[in-house]
XYZ file of C-alpha atoms in Angstrom:
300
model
C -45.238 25.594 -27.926
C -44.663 29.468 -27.348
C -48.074 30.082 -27.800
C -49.030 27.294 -25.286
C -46.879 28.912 -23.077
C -48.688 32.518 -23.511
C -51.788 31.386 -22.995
C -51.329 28.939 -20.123
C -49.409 30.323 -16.830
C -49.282 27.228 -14.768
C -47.526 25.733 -17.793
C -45.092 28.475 -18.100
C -43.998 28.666 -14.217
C -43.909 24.556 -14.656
C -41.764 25.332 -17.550
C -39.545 28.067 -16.126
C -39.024 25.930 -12.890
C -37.080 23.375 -14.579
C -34.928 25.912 -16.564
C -34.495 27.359 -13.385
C -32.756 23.724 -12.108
C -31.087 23.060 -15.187
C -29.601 27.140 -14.565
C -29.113 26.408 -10.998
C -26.812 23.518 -12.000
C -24.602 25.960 -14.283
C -24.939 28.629 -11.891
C -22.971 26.215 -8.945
C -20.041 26.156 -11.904
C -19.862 29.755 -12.545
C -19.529 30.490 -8.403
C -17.008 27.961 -8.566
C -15.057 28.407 -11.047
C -15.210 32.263 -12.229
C -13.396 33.488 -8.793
C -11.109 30.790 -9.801
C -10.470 32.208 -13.441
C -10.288 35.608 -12.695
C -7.720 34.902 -10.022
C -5.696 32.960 -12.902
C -5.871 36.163 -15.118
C -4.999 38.884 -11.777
C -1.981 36.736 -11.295
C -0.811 36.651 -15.022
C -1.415 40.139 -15.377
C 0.945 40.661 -12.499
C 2.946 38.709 -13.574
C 3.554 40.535 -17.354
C 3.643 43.721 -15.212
C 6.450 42.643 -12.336
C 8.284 41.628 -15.102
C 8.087 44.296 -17.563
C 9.074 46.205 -14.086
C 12.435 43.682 -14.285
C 11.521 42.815 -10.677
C 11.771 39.136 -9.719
C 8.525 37.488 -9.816
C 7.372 34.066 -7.412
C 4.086 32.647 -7.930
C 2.876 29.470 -6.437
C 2.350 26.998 -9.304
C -1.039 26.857 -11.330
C -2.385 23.305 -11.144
C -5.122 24.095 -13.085
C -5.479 22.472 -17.355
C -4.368 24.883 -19.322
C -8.249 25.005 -21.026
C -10.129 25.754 -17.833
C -13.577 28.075 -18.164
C -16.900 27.772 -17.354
C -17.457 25.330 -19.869
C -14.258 22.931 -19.913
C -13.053 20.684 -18.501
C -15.996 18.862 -17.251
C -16.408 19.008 -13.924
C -14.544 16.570 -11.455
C -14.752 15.472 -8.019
C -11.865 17.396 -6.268
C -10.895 14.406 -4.118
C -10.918 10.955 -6.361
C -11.122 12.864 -9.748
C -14.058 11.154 -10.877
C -15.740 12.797 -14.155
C -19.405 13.484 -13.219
C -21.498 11.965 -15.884
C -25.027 13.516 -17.432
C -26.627 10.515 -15.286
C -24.788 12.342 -12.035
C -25.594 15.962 -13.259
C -29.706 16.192 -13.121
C -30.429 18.431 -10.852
C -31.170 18.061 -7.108
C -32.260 14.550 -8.555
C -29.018 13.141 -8.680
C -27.519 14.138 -5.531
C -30.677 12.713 -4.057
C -30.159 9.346 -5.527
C -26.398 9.381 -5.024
C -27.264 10.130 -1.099
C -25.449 13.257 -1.392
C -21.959 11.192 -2.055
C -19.129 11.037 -4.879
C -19.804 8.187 -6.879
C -16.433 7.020 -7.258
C -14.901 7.363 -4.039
C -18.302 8.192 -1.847
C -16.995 11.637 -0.479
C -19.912 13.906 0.425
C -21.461 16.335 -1.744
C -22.374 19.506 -0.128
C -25.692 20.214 0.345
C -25.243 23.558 -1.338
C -25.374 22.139 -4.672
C -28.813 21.407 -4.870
C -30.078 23.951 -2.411
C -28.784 26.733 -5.593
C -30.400 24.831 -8.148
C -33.324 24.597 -6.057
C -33.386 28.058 -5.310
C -33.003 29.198 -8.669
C -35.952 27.265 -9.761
C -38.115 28.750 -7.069
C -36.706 32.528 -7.957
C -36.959 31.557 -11.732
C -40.924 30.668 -10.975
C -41.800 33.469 -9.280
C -40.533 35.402 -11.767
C -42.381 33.784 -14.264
C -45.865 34.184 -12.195
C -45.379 37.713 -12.009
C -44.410 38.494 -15.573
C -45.858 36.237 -17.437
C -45.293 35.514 -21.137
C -43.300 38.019 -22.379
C -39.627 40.144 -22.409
C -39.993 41.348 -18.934
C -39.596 37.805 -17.923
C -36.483 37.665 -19.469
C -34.692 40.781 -18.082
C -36.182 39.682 -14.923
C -34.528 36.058 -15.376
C -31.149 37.445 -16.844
C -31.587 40.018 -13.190
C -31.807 37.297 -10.297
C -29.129 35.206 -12.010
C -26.788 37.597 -12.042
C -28.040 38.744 -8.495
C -27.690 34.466 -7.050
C -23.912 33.972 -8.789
C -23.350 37.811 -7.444
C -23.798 36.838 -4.089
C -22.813 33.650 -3.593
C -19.047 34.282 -5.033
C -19.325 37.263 -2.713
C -20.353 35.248 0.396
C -17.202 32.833 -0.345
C -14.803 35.247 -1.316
C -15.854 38.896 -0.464
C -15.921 40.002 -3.708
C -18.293 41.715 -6.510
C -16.662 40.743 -9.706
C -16.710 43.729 -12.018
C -17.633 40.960 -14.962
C -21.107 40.560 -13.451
C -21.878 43.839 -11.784
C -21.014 46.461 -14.699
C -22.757 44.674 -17.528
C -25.778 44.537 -14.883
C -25.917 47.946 -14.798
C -26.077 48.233 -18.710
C -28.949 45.535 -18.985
C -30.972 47.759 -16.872
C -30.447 50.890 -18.710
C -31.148 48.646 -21.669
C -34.327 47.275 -20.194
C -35.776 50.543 -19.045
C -35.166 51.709 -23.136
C -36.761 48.382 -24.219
C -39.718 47.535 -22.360
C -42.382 49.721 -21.068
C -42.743 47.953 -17.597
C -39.600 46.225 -16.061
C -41.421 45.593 -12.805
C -45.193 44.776 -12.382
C -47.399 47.667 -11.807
C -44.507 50.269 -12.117
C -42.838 51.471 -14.615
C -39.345 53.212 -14.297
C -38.438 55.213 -17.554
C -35.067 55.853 -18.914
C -35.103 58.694 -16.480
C -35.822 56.976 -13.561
C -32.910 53.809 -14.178
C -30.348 56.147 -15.287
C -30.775 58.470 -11.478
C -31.636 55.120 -9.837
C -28.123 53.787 -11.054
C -26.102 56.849 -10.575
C -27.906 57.499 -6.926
C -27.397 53.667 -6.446
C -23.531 54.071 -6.858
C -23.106 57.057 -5.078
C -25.143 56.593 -1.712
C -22.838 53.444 -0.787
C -19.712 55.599 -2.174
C -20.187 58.690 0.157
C -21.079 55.962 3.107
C -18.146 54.257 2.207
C -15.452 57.197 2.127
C -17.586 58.599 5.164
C -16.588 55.571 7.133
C -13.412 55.647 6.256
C -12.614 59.332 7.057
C -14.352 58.533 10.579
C -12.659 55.349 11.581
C -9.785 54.872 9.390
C -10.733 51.809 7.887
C -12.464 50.260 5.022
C -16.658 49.242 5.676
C -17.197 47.405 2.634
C -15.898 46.812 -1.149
C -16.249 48.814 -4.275
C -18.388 46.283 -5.499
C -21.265 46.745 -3.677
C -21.251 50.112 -4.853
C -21.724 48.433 -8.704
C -24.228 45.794 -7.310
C -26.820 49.021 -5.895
C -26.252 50.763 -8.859
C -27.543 47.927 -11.130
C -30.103 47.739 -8.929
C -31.289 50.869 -9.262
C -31.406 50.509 -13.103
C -33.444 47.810 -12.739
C -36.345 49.372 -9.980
C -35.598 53.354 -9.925
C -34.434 55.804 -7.888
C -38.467 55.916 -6.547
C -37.780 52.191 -4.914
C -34.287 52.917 -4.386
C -34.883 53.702 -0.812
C -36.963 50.323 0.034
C -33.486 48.282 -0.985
C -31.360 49.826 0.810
C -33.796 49.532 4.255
C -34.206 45.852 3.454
C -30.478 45.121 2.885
C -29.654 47.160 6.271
C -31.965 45.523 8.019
C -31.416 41.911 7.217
C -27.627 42.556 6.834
C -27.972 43.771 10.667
C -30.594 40.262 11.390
C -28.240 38.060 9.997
C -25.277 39.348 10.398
C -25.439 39.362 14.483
C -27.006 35.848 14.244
C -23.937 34.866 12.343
C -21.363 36.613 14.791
C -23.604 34.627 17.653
C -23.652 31.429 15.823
C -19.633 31.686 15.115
C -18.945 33.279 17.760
C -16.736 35.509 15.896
C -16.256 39.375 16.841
C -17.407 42.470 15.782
C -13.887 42.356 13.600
C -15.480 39.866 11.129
C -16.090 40.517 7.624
C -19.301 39.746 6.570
C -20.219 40.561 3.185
C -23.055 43.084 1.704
C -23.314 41.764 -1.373
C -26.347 39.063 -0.590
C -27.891 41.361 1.140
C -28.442 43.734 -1.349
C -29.410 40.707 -3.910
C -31.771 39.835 -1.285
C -33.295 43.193 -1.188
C -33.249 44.257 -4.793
C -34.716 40.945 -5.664
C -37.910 41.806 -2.984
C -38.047 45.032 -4.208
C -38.309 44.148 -7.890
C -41.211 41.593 -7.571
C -43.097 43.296 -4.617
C -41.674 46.817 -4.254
C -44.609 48.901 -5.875
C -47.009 46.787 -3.394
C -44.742 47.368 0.098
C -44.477 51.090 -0.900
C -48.133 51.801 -2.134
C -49.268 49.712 1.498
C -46.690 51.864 3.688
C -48.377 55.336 1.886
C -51.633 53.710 2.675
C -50.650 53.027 6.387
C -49.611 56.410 7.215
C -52.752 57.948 4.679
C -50.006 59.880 2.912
């Protein structure tokens, strides 16, 4: 079977598309439930500390089982408490057949759902075309997952968990030790991730403390500072530049057509994190090609 897959690439995309949907599916539990989790442990640590501090402590009550992770309990529907069965868990295939409803008590399922595990697959694929057969695929796999859970807990709740950006940045350095070419047709050595991650970190540091000095207030979270500098283990300082262009530019596209669409003010948060997932994930499969056409526009 592995060497069927080596050999033949429209087999391994076909392949990699449906472990893309089956991730997907686990993927909409980990943005779900991980903000959830960590909140559970931020509130017992305070807890332990306010009370070591012999200061009276008032937390609302946790509802949650006591066993609650990404694996257990099985997943429920918030509303009738229905346990979704295997049957009601294929991807994009059972909300389809379902209608996009609870089967128990016929609440709607959001759309999101399967447009995640849909996504995935389609991210998961063109990874797979571009890579082909062997490790790179796999850093490249283990990259845009972290990159889709990244941003979609950040897009709910404004936040970069530190348990999926720092151990991003270490896979990078790990795959730039590892492999010979992390990215097709470019090649960042250990050199290149470990200035790509440090300059990665500290361009969105001195912009944010820049900010801050200038207006007084705070432009965006320490965790996008984590997410570039993963980033920048993965691609290098060289393509460093390209990601954070792209993420300005669509943060400043979307970001006004949100504010329009909401009709919210200039005083609305809007998160960075997708942005930069968006980005780094162009600039990993198609960054060598944008920059060698832009030197090739301008004959420099």
């Amino acid at each position: 079977m592995l060497e069927l897959l080596s050999t033949n690439l429209p087999l391994l995309v076909g392949f990699i598309f449906i472990l893309g949907l089956l991730c997907g599916s686990f993927f909409n539990v980990v943005i779900h439930r991980l903000p959830i989790i960590l909140n559970r442990e931020w509130r017992a640590t305070a807890s332990e500390i306010l009370t070591d501090a012999k200061c009276q402590v008032s937390c609302p009550v946790d509802e949650l089982p006591e066993k609650y992770n990404l694996v257990a309990p099985r997943s429920k529907c918030p509303k009738c408490q229905h346990e979704i069965g295997a049957l009601e868990n294929i991807p994009v295939v059972s909300w389809l057949v379902l209608g996009g409803k609870c089967k128990g008590c016929k609440t709607k399922i959001s759309v999101r759902y399967p447009f995640i595990e849909l996504l995935t697959a389609i991210i998961f694929a063109i990874c797979a075309y571009y890579f082909g057969f062997n490790w790179s695929l796999a850093f490249a796999l283990l990259f845009v997952s972290y990159l889709i859970c990244g941003s979609m807990i950040d897009y709910d709740h404004k936040i970069l968990p530190d348990q999926l950006t720092l151990p991003l940045v270490w896979f990078g350095l790990f795959a730039a030790l590892f492999i010979s070419k992390p990215i097709p047709s470019f090649a960042p050595n250990i050199e290149s991730a470990v200035i790509g991650a440090l300059a990665g970190y500290l361009v969105l540091w001195s912009i944010y403390w820049l900010f801050k000095i200038v207006t007084g207030k705070e432009g965006m979270g320490h965790g996008d500072f984590k997410l570039l500098a993963a980033i920048g283990a993965f691609v290098g300082y060289q393509l460093l530049p390209l990601v954070i262009i792209l993420s300005t530019v669509t943060g400043a596209i979307l970001g006004i057509a949100a504010m329009v669409i909401s009709k919210q003010g200039r005083d609305h948060k809007i998160p960075f994190g997708p942005f930069l997932s968006i980005a780094g994930f162009i600039t990993f499969i198609w960054g060598k090609a944008i920059s060698d056409q832009y030197l090739q526009l301008f004959s420099l």
